[in-house]
Short mmCIF file of C-alpha atoms and ligand atoms in Angstrom, two decimals:
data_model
loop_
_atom_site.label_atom_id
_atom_site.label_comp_id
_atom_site.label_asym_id
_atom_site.label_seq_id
_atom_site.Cartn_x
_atom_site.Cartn_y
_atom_site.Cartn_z
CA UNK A 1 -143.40 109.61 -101.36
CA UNK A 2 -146.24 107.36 -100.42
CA UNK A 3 -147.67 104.86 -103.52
CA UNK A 4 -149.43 107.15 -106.12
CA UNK A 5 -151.85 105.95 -108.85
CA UNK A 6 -152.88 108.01 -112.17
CA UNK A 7 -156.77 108.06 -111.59
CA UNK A 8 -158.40 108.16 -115.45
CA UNK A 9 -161.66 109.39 -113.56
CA UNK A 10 -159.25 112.58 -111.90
CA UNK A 11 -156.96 112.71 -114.76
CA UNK A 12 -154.52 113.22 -111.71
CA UNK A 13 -151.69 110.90 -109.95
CA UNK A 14 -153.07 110.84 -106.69
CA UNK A 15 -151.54 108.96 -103.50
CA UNK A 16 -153.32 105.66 -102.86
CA UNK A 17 -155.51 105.27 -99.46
CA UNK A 18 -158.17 102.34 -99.93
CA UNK A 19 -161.37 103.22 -97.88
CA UNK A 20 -160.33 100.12 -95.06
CA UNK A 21 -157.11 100.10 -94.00
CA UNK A 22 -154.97 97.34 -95.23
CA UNK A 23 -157.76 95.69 -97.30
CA UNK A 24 -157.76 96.91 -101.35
CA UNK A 25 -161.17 95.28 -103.22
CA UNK A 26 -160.38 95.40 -106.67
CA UNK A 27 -161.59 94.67 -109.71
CA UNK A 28 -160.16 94.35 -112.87
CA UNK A 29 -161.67 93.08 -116.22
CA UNK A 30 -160.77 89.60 -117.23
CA UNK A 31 -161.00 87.88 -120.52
CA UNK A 32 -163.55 86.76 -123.17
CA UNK A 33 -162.83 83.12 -123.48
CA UNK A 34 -164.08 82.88 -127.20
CA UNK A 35 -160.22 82.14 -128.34
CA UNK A 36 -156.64 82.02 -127.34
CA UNK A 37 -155.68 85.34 -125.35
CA UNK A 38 -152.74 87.31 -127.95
CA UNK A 39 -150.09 89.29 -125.97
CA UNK A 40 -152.00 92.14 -126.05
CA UNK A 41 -154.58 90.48 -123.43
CA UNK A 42 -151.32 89.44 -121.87
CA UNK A 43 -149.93 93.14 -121.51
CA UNK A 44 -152.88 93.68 -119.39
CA UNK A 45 -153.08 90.50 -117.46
CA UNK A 46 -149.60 91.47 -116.71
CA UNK A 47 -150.02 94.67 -115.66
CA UNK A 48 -152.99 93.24 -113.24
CA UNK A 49 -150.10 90.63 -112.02
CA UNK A 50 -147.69 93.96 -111.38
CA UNK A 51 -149.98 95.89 -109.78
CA UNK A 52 -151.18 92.95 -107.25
CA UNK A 53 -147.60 91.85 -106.10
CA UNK A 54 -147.14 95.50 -105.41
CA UNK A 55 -150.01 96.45 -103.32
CA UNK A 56 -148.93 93.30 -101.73
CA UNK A 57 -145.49 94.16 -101.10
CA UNK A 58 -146.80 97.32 -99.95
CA UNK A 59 -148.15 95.57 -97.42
CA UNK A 60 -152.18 95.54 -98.16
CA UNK A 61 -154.33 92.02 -98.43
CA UNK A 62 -156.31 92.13 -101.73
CA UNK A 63 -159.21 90.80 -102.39
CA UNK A 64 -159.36 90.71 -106.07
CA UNK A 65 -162.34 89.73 -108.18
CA UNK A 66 -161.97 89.23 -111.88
CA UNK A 67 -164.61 87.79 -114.65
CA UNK A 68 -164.41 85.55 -116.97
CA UNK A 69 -166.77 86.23 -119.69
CA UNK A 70 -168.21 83.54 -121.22
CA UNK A 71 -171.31 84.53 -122.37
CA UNK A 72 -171.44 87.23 -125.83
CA UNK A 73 -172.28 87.58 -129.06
CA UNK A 74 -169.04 86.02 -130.56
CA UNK A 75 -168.57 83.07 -127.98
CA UNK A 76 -172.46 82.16 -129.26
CA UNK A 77 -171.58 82.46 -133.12
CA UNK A 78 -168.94 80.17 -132.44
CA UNK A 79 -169.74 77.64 -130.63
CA UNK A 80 -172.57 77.39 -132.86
CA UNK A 81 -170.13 77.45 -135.80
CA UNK A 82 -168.03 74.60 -134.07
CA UNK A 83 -171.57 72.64 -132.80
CA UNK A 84 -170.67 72.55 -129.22
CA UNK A 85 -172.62 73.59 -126.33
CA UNK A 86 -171.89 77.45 -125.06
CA UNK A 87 -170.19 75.60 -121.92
CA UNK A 88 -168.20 72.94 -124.03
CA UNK A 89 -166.63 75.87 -126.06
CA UNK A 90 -166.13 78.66 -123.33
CA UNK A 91 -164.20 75.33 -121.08
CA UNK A 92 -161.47 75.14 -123.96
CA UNK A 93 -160.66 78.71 -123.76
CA UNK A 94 -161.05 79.24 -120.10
CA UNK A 95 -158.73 76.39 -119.36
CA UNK A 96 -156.38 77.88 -122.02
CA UNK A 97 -156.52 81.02 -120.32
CA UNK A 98 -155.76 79.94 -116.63
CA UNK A 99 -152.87 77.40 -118.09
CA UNK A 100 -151.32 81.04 -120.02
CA UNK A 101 -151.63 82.76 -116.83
CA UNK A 102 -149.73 80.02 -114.46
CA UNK A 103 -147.48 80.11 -117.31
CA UNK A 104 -146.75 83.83 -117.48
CA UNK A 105 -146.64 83.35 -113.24
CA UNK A 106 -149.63 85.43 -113.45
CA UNK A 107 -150.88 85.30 -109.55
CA UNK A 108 -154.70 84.21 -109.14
CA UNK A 109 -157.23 87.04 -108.30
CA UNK A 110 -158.81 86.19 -105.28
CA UNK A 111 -162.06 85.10 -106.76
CA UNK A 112 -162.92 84.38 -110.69
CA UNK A 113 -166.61 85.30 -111.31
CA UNK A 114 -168.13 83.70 -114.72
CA UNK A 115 -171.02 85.42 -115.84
CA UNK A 116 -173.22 82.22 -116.43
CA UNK A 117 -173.05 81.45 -112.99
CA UNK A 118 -174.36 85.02 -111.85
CA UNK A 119 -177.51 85.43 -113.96
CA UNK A 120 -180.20 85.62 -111.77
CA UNK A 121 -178.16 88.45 -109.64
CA UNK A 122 -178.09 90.17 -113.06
CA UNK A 123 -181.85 89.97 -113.64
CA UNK A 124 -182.46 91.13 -110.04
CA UNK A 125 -179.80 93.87 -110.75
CA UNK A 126 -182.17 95.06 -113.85
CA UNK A 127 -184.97 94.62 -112.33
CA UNK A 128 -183.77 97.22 -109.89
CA UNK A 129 -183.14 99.88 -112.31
CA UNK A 130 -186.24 98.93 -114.31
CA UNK A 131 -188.39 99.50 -110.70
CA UNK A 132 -186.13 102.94 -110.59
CA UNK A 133 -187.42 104.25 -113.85
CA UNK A 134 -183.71 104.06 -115.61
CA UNK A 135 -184.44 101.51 -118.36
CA UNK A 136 -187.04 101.08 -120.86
CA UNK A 137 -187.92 98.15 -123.03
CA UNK A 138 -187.61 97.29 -127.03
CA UNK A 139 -188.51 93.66 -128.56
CA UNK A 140 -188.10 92.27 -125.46
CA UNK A 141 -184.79 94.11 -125.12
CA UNK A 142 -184.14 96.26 -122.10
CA UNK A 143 -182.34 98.87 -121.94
CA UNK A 144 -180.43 101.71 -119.82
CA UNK A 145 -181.62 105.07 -120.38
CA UNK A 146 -178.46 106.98 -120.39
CA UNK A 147 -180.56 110.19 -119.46
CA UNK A 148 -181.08 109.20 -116.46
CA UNK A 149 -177.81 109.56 -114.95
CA UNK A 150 -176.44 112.85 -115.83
CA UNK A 151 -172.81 112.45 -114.61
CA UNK A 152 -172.32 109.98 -117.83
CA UNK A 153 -169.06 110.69 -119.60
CA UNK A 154 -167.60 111.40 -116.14
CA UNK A 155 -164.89 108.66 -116.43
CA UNK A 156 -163.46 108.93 -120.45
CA UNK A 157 -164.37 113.19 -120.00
CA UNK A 158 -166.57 113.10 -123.15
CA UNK A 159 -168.62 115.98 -124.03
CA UNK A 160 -171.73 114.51 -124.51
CA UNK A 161 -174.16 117.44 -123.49
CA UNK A 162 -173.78 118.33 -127.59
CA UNK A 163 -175.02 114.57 -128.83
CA UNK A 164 -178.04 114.54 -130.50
CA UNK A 165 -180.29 111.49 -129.34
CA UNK A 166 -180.04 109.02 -132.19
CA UNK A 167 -176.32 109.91 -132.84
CA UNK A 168 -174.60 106.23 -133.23
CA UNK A 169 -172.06 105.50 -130.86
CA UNK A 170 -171.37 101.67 -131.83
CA UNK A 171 -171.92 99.88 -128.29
CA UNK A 172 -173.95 96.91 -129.22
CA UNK A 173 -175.52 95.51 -132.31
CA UNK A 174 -178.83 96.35 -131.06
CA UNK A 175 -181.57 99.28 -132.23
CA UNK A 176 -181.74 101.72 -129.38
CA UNK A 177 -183.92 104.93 -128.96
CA UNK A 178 -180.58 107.09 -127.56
CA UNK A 179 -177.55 106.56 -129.19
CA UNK A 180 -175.79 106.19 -125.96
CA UNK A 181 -178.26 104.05 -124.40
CA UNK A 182 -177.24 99.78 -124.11
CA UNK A 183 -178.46 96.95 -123.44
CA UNK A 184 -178.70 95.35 -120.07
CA UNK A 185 -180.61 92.30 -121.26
CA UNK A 186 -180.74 91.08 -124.84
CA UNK A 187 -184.05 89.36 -126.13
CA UNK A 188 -183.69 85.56 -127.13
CA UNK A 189 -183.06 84.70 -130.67
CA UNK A 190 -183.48 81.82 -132.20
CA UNK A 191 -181.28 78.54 -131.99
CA UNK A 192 -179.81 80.99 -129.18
CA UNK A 193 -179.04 80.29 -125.59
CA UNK A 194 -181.11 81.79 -123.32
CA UNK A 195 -181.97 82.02 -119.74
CA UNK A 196 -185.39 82.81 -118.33
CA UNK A 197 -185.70 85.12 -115.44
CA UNK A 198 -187.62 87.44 -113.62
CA UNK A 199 -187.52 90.08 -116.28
CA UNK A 200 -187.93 87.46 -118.66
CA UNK A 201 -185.95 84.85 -121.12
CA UNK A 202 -182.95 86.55 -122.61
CA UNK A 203 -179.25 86.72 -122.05
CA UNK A 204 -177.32 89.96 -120.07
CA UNK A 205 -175.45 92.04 -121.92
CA UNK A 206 -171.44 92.72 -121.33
CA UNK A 207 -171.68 95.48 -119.16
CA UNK A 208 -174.04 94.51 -116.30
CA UNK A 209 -172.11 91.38 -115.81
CA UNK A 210 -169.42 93.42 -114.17
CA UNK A 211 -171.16 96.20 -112.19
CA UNK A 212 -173.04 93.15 -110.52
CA UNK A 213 -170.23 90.51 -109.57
CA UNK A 214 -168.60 93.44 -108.25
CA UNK A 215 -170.87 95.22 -106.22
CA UNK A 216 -171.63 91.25 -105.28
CA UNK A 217 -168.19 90.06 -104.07
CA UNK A 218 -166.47 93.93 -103.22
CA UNK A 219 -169.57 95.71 -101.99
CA UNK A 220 -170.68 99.20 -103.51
CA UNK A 221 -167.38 100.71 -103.26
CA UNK A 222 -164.19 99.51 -104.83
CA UNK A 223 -161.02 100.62 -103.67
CA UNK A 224 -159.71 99.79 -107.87
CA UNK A 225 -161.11 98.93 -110.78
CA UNK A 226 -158.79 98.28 -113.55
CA UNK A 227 -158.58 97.26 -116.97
CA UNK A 228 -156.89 98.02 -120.94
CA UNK A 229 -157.73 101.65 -121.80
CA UNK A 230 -160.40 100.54 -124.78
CA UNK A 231 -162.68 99.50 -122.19
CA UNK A 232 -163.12 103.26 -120.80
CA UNK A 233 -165.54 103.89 -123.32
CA UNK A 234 -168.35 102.79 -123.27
CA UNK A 235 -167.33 99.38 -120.64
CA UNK A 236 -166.38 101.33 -117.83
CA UNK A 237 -168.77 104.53 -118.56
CA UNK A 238 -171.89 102.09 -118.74
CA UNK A 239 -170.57 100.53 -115.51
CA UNK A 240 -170.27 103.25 -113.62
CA UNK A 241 -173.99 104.37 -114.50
CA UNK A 242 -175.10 101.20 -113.65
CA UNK A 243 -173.30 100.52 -110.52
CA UNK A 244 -174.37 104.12 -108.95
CA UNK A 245 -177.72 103.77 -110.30
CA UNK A 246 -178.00 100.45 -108.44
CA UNK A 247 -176.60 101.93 -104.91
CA UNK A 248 -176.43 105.76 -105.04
CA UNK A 249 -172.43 105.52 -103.76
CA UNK A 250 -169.44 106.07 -105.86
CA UNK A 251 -168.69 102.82 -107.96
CA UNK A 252 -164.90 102.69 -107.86
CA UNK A 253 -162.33 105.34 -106.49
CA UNK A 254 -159.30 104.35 -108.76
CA UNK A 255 -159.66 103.51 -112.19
CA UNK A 256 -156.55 102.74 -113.75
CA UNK A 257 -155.98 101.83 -117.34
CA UNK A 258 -152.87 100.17 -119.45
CA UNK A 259 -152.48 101.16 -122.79
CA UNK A 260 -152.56 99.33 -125.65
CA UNK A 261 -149.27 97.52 -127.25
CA UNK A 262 -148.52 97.32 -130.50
CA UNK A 263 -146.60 94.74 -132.95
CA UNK A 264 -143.63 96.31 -134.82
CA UNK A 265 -145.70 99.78 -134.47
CA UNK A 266 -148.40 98.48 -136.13
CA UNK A 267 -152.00 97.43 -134.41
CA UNK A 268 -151.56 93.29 -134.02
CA UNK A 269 -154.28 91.83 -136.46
CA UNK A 270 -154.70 88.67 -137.97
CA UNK A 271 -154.52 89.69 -141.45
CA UNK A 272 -151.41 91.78 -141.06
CA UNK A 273 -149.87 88.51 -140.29
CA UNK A 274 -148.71 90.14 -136.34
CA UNK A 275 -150.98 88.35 -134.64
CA UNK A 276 -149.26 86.79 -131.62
CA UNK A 277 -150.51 83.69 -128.91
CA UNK A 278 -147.90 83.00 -126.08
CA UNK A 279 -147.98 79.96 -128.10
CA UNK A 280 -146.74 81.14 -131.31
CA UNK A 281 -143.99 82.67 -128.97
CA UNK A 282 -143.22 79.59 -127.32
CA UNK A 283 -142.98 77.73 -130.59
CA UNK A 284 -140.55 80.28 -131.95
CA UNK A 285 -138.07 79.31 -128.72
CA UNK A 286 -139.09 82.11 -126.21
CA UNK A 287 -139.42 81.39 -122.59
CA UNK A 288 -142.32 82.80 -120.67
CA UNK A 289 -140.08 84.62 -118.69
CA UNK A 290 -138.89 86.41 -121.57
CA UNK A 291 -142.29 87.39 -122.60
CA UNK A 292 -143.26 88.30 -118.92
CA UNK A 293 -140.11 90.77 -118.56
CA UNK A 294 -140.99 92.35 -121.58
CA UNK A 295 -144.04 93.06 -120.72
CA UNK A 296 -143.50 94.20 -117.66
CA UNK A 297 -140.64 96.42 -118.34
CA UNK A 298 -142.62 99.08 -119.98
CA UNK A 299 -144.89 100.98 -117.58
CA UNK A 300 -148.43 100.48 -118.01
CA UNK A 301 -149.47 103.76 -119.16
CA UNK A 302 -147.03 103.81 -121.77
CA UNK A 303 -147.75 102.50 -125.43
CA UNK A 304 -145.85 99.16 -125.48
CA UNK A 305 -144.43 98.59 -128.79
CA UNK A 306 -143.82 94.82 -129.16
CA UNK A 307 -140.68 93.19 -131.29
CA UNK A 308 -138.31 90.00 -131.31
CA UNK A 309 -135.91 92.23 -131.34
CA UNK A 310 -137.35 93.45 -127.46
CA UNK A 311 -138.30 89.79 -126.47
CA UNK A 312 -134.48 88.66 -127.22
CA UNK A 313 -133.02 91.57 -125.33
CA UNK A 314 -135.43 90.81 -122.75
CA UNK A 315 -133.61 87.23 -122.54
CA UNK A 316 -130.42 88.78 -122.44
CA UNK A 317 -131.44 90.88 -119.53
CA UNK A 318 -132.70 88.51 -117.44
CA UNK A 319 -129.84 86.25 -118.11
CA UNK A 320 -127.53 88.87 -116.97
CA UNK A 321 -129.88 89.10 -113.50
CA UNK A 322 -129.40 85.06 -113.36
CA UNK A 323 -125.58 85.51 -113.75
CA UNK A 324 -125.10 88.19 -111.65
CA UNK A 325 -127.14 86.36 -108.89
CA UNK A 326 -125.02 83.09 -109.53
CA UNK A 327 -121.79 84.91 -109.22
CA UNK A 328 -123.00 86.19 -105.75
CA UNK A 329 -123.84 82.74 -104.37
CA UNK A 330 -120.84 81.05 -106.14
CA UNK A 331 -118.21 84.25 -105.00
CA UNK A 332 -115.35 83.75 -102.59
CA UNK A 333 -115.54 87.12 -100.72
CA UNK A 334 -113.08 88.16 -97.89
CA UNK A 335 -114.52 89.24 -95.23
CA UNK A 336 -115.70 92.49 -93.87
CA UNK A 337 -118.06 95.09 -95.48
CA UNK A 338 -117.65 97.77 -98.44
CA UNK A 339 -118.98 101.03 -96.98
CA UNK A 340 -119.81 102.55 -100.54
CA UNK A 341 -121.03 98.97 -101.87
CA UNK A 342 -123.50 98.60 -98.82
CA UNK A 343 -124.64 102.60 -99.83
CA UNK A 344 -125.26 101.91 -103.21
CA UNK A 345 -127.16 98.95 -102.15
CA UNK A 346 -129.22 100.69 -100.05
CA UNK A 347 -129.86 103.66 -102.81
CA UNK A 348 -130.51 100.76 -105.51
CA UNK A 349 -133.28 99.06 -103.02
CA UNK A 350 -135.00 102.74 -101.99
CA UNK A 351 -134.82 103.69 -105.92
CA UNK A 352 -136.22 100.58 -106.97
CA UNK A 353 -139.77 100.89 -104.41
CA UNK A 354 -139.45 104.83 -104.88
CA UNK A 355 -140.00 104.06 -108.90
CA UNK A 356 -142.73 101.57 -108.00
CA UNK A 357 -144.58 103.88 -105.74
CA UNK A 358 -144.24 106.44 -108.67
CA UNK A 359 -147.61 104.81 -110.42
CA UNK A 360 -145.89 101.35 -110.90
CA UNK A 361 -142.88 103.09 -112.75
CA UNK A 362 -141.26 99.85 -113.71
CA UNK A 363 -138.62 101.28 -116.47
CA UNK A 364 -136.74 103.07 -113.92
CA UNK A 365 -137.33 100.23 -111.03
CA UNK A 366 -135.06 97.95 -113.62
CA UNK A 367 -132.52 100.52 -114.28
CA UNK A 368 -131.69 100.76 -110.75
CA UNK A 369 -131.29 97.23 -110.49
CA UNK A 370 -129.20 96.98 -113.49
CA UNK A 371 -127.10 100.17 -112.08
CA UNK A 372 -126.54 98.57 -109.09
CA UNK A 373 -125.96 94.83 -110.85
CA UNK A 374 -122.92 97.54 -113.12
CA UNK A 375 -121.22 98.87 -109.90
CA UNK A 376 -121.58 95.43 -108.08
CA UNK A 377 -119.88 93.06 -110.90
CA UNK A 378 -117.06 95.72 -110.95
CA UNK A 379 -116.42 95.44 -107.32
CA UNK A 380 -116.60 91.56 -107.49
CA UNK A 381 -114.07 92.29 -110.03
CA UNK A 382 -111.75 94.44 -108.07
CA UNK A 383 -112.29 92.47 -104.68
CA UNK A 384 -113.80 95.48 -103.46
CA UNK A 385 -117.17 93.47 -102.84
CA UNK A 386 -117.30 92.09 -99.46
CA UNK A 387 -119.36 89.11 -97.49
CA UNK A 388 -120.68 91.61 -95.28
CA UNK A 389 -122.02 92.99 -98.80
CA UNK A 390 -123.87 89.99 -99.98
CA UNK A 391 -127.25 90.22 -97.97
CA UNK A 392 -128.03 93.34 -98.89
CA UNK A 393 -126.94 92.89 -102.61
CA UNK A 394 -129.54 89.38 -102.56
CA UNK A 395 -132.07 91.21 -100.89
CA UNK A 396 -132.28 94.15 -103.69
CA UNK A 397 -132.67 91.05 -106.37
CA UNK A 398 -135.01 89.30 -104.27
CA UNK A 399 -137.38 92.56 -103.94
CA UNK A 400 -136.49 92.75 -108.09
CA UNK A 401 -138.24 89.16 -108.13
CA UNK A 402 -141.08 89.56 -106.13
CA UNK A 403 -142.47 92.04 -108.54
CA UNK A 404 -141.13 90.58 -112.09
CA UNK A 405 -140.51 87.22 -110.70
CA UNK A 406 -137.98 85.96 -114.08
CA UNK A 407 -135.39 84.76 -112.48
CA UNK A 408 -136.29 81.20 -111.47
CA UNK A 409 -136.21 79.33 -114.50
CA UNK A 410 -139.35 77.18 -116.23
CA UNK A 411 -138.24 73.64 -115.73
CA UNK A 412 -139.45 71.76 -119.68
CA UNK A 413 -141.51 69.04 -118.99
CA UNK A 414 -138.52 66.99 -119.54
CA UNK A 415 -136.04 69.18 -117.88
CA UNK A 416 -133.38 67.69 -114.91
CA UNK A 417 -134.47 68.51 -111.14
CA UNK A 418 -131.76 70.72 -109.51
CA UNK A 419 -130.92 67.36 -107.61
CA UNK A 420 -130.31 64.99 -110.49
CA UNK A 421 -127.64 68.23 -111.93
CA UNK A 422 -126.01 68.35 -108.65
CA UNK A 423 -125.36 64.19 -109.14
CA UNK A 424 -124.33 64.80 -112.38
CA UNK A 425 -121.73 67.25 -111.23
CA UNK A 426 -120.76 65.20 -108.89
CA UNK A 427 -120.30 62.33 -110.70
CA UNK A 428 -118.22 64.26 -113.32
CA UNK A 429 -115.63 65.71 -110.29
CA UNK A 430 -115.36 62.05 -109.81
CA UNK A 431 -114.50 61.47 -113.21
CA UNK A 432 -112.03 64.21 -113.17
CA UNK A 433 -109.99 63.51 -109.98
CA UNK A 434 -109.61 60.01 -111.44
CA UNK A 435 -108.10 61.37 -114.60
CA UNK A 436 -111.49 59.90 -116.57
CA UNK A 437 -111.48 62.57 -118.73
CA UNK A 438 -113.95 60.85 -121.15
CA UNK A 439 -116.53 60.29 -118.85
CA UNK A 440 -116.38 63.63 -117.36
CA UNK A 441 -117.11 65.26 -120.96
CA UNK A 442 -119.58 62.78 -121.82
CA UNK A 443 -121.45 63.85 -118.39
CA UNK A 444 -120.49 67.88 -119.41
CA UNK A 445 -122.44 66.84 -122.97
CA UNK A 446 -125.28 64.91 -121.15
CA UNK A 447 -126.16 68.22 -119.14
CA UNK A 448 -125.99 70.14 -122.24
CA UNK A 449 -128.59 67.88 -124.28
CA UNK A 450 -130.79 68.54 -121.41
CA UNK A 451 -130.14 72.44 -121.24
CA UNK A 452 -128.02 72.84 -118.63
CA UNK A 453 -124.33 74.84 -119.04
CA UNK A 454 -121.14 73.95 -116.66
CA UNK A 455 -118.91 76.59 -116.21
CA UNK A 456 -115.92 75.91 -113.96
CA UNK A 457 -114.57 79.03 -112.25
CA UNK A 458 -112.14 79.49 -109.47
CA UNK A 459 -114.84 79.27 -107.28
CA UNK A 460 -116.13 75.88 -108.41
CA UNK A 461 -118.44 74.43 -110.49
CA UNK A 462 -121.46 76.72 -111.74
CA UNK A 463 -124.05 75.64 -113.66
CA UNK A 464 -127.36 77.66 -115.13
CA UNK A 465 -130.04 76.48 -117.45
CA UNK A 466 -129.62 77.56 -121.09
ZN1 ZN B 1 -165.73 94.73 -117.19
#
């Protein structure tokens, strides 16, 4: 079975074709850099990172467009709080941001769109739908007249034909005539920035932002448009009737949503003291690795409940990957090849991109890996596993990595290059075959200051970082 997507606007898995043939335009929502992004911005920016490297290995060429917003209500309040100009406070947290993501070996979208720099395409983008009779204007306010595009609700399947105009549905701070309606363009207030444009001095709201940089970079049509499942209503709805306002075509065929994750079941919030940075996790002794393959390892549509109870078994599972992979390249195999070790190679591999295909199924993608990483360690144990076994057995990791990508380690900032080790267990073999037995444990308890464990096998030296 071909890749398959669940489509929120279908409410269906349906198999993925983008409209040109190897090209997917995407666009996913990126962050609000008014403070450090918790892990629950990360489960997303994860689940981005997963779904790129496999459309990727699935052989497409993305281009990928994400925003940054740096322009809202909140980032105003406080960099006005903090006395720094909207652009010396949004820097801090954007930098932040992109410094998480290389972290986290989150790949880089294709293009990063700030809203600031696209605000006379946003004004032109209004003054579209003001020329097309879908907005109206309130105290130098406009905004988008819901009424006018009567597929609305089409994406979260609200019922919204029994809302009574003037119901409140909680989309913006502002007064509005309908309920439903928002704001494209907010009116200046004082000691507030503000830009002045054709349709007058004011700042965009949340929601135009994306439907223009899309339609701007991607053209009227996305192939996907992704983002965390809170942003279906109203984000996504008011995009949509934006977007196909603006060009009359279907906005985006896909929409795919992760869910949310939670913090010992509970909702992560600052005053229930579960309120988690990747650098509170860092602090506490976690590598980003750990943090990624827990993340990961829950598919995206499930609820993701988040523990350090799951982050330490996530260490111990990739540490069994970076064993298992070290015993392979250390192993002194005899030669030929294992008939029913090379089959359940081959199952592991076509399980593993079956479970991908099968809307990014990543649970069951790692438990063939780990079923094959069981039978293989057994047959090391036995001799049964051959050389003519080991490509294929590399290759199934290798695929593992390219989509989780944990198994390289992240070298500290004061961490030995694979180079200086290799000297240093060198220079102990020295040591030993000239019966300095001192010097070869002080090198053994050098390495281990600076994180790296010996192990000497049958096979030779191994070493790993701790
Ligand atoms: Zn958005």
């Amino acid at each position: 079975m071909a890749l398959r997507f669940y489509n929120t606007l279908t409410q269906r898995v349906q198999p993925f074709e983008p409209l040109e043939d190897h090209l997917v335009r995407m666009y996913t929502c990126g962050p609000t850099v008014y403070d450090f992004a918790h892990i629950g911005n990360f489960r997303t920016f994860v689940f981005y990172d997963i779904l790129r490297r496999w459309l990727r290995a699935s052989g497409y060429t993305l281009d990928h467009v994400m925003n940054i917003t740096d322009v809202d209500d909140k980032i105003i309040r406080n960099a006005v709080a903090k006395g720094k100009s909207l652009e010396e406070y949004t820097n801090i947290y954007t930098d932040a941001f992109l410094a998480d993501c290389a972290t986290l070996r989150l790949e880089r979208p294709e293009r990063l769109a700030r809203a600031t720099a696209h605000i006379p395409e946003m004004a032109a983008a209004i003054r579209k739908l003001e020329d097309e009779g879908h907005t109206y204007r309130s105290d130098g306010s406009i905004y988008f007249r819901i009424a006018t595009f009567p597929p609305y609700g089409k994406l979260s399947h609200h019922d919204f034909s029994g809302m009574v105009a003037g119901a409140r549905v909680d989309v913006d701070e502002y007064e509005k005539g309908d309920a439903r309606d928002f704001a494209l363009w907010k009116a200046p207030k004082e000691g507030e920035v503000a830009w002045d444009t054709e349709v007058g001095r004011g700042r965009p709201g949340w929601h135009i932002e994306c439907s223009v940089m899309a339609i701007q970079y991607l053209g009227a049509t996305l192939d996907i448009h992704a983002g965390g499942v809170d942003l279906v209503f109203p984000h996504h709805e008011n995009e949509i009737a934006q977007s196909e306002s603006l060009t009359g075509k279907e906005f985006a065929r896909y929409w795919i949503h992760s869910e949310f994750l939670l913090v010992d079941g509970q909702k992560m919030s600052k005053s229930l003291g579960n309120f988690y940075t990747l650098r509170d996790l860092f602090a506490r002794g976690f590598t980003p690795e750990s943090v990624r393959y827990l993340l990961a390892s829950v598919p995206y549509r499930k609820g993701l409940n988040f523990t350090f109870d799951g982050l330490a078994s996530a260490r111990t599972a990739i540490e069994r990957l970076r064993n298992f992979r070290l015993r392979l390249e250390t192993a002194k195999l005899s030669d030929g090849i294992d008939g029913k070790m090379a089959e359940h190679a081959a199952k592991a591999l076509a399980d593993f991109d079956a479970s991908m295909d099968d809307d990014l199924n990543t649970a069951e993608a790692l438990g063939a890996v780990f079923e094959f990483l069981r039978e293989a360690n057994s047959a090391l144990d036995t001799g049964d596993f051959k050389a003519g076994n080991l490509e294929a057995a590399l290759a199934l990791l290798a695929r593992f990595d390219l989509v989780f990508d944990v198994l390289k380690p992240s070298v500290q900032a004061d961490g030995l290059s694979e180079a200086e080790i290799d000297e240093l267990i060198a220079a102990r073999a020295a040591a030993k075959k000239a019966r300095d037995f001192a010097r070869a444990d002080g090198i053994r308890k050098e390495l281990l200051e600076k994180g790296v464990v010996i192990e000497d096998t049958k096979d030779g030296v191994r070493w790993k970082r701790k």
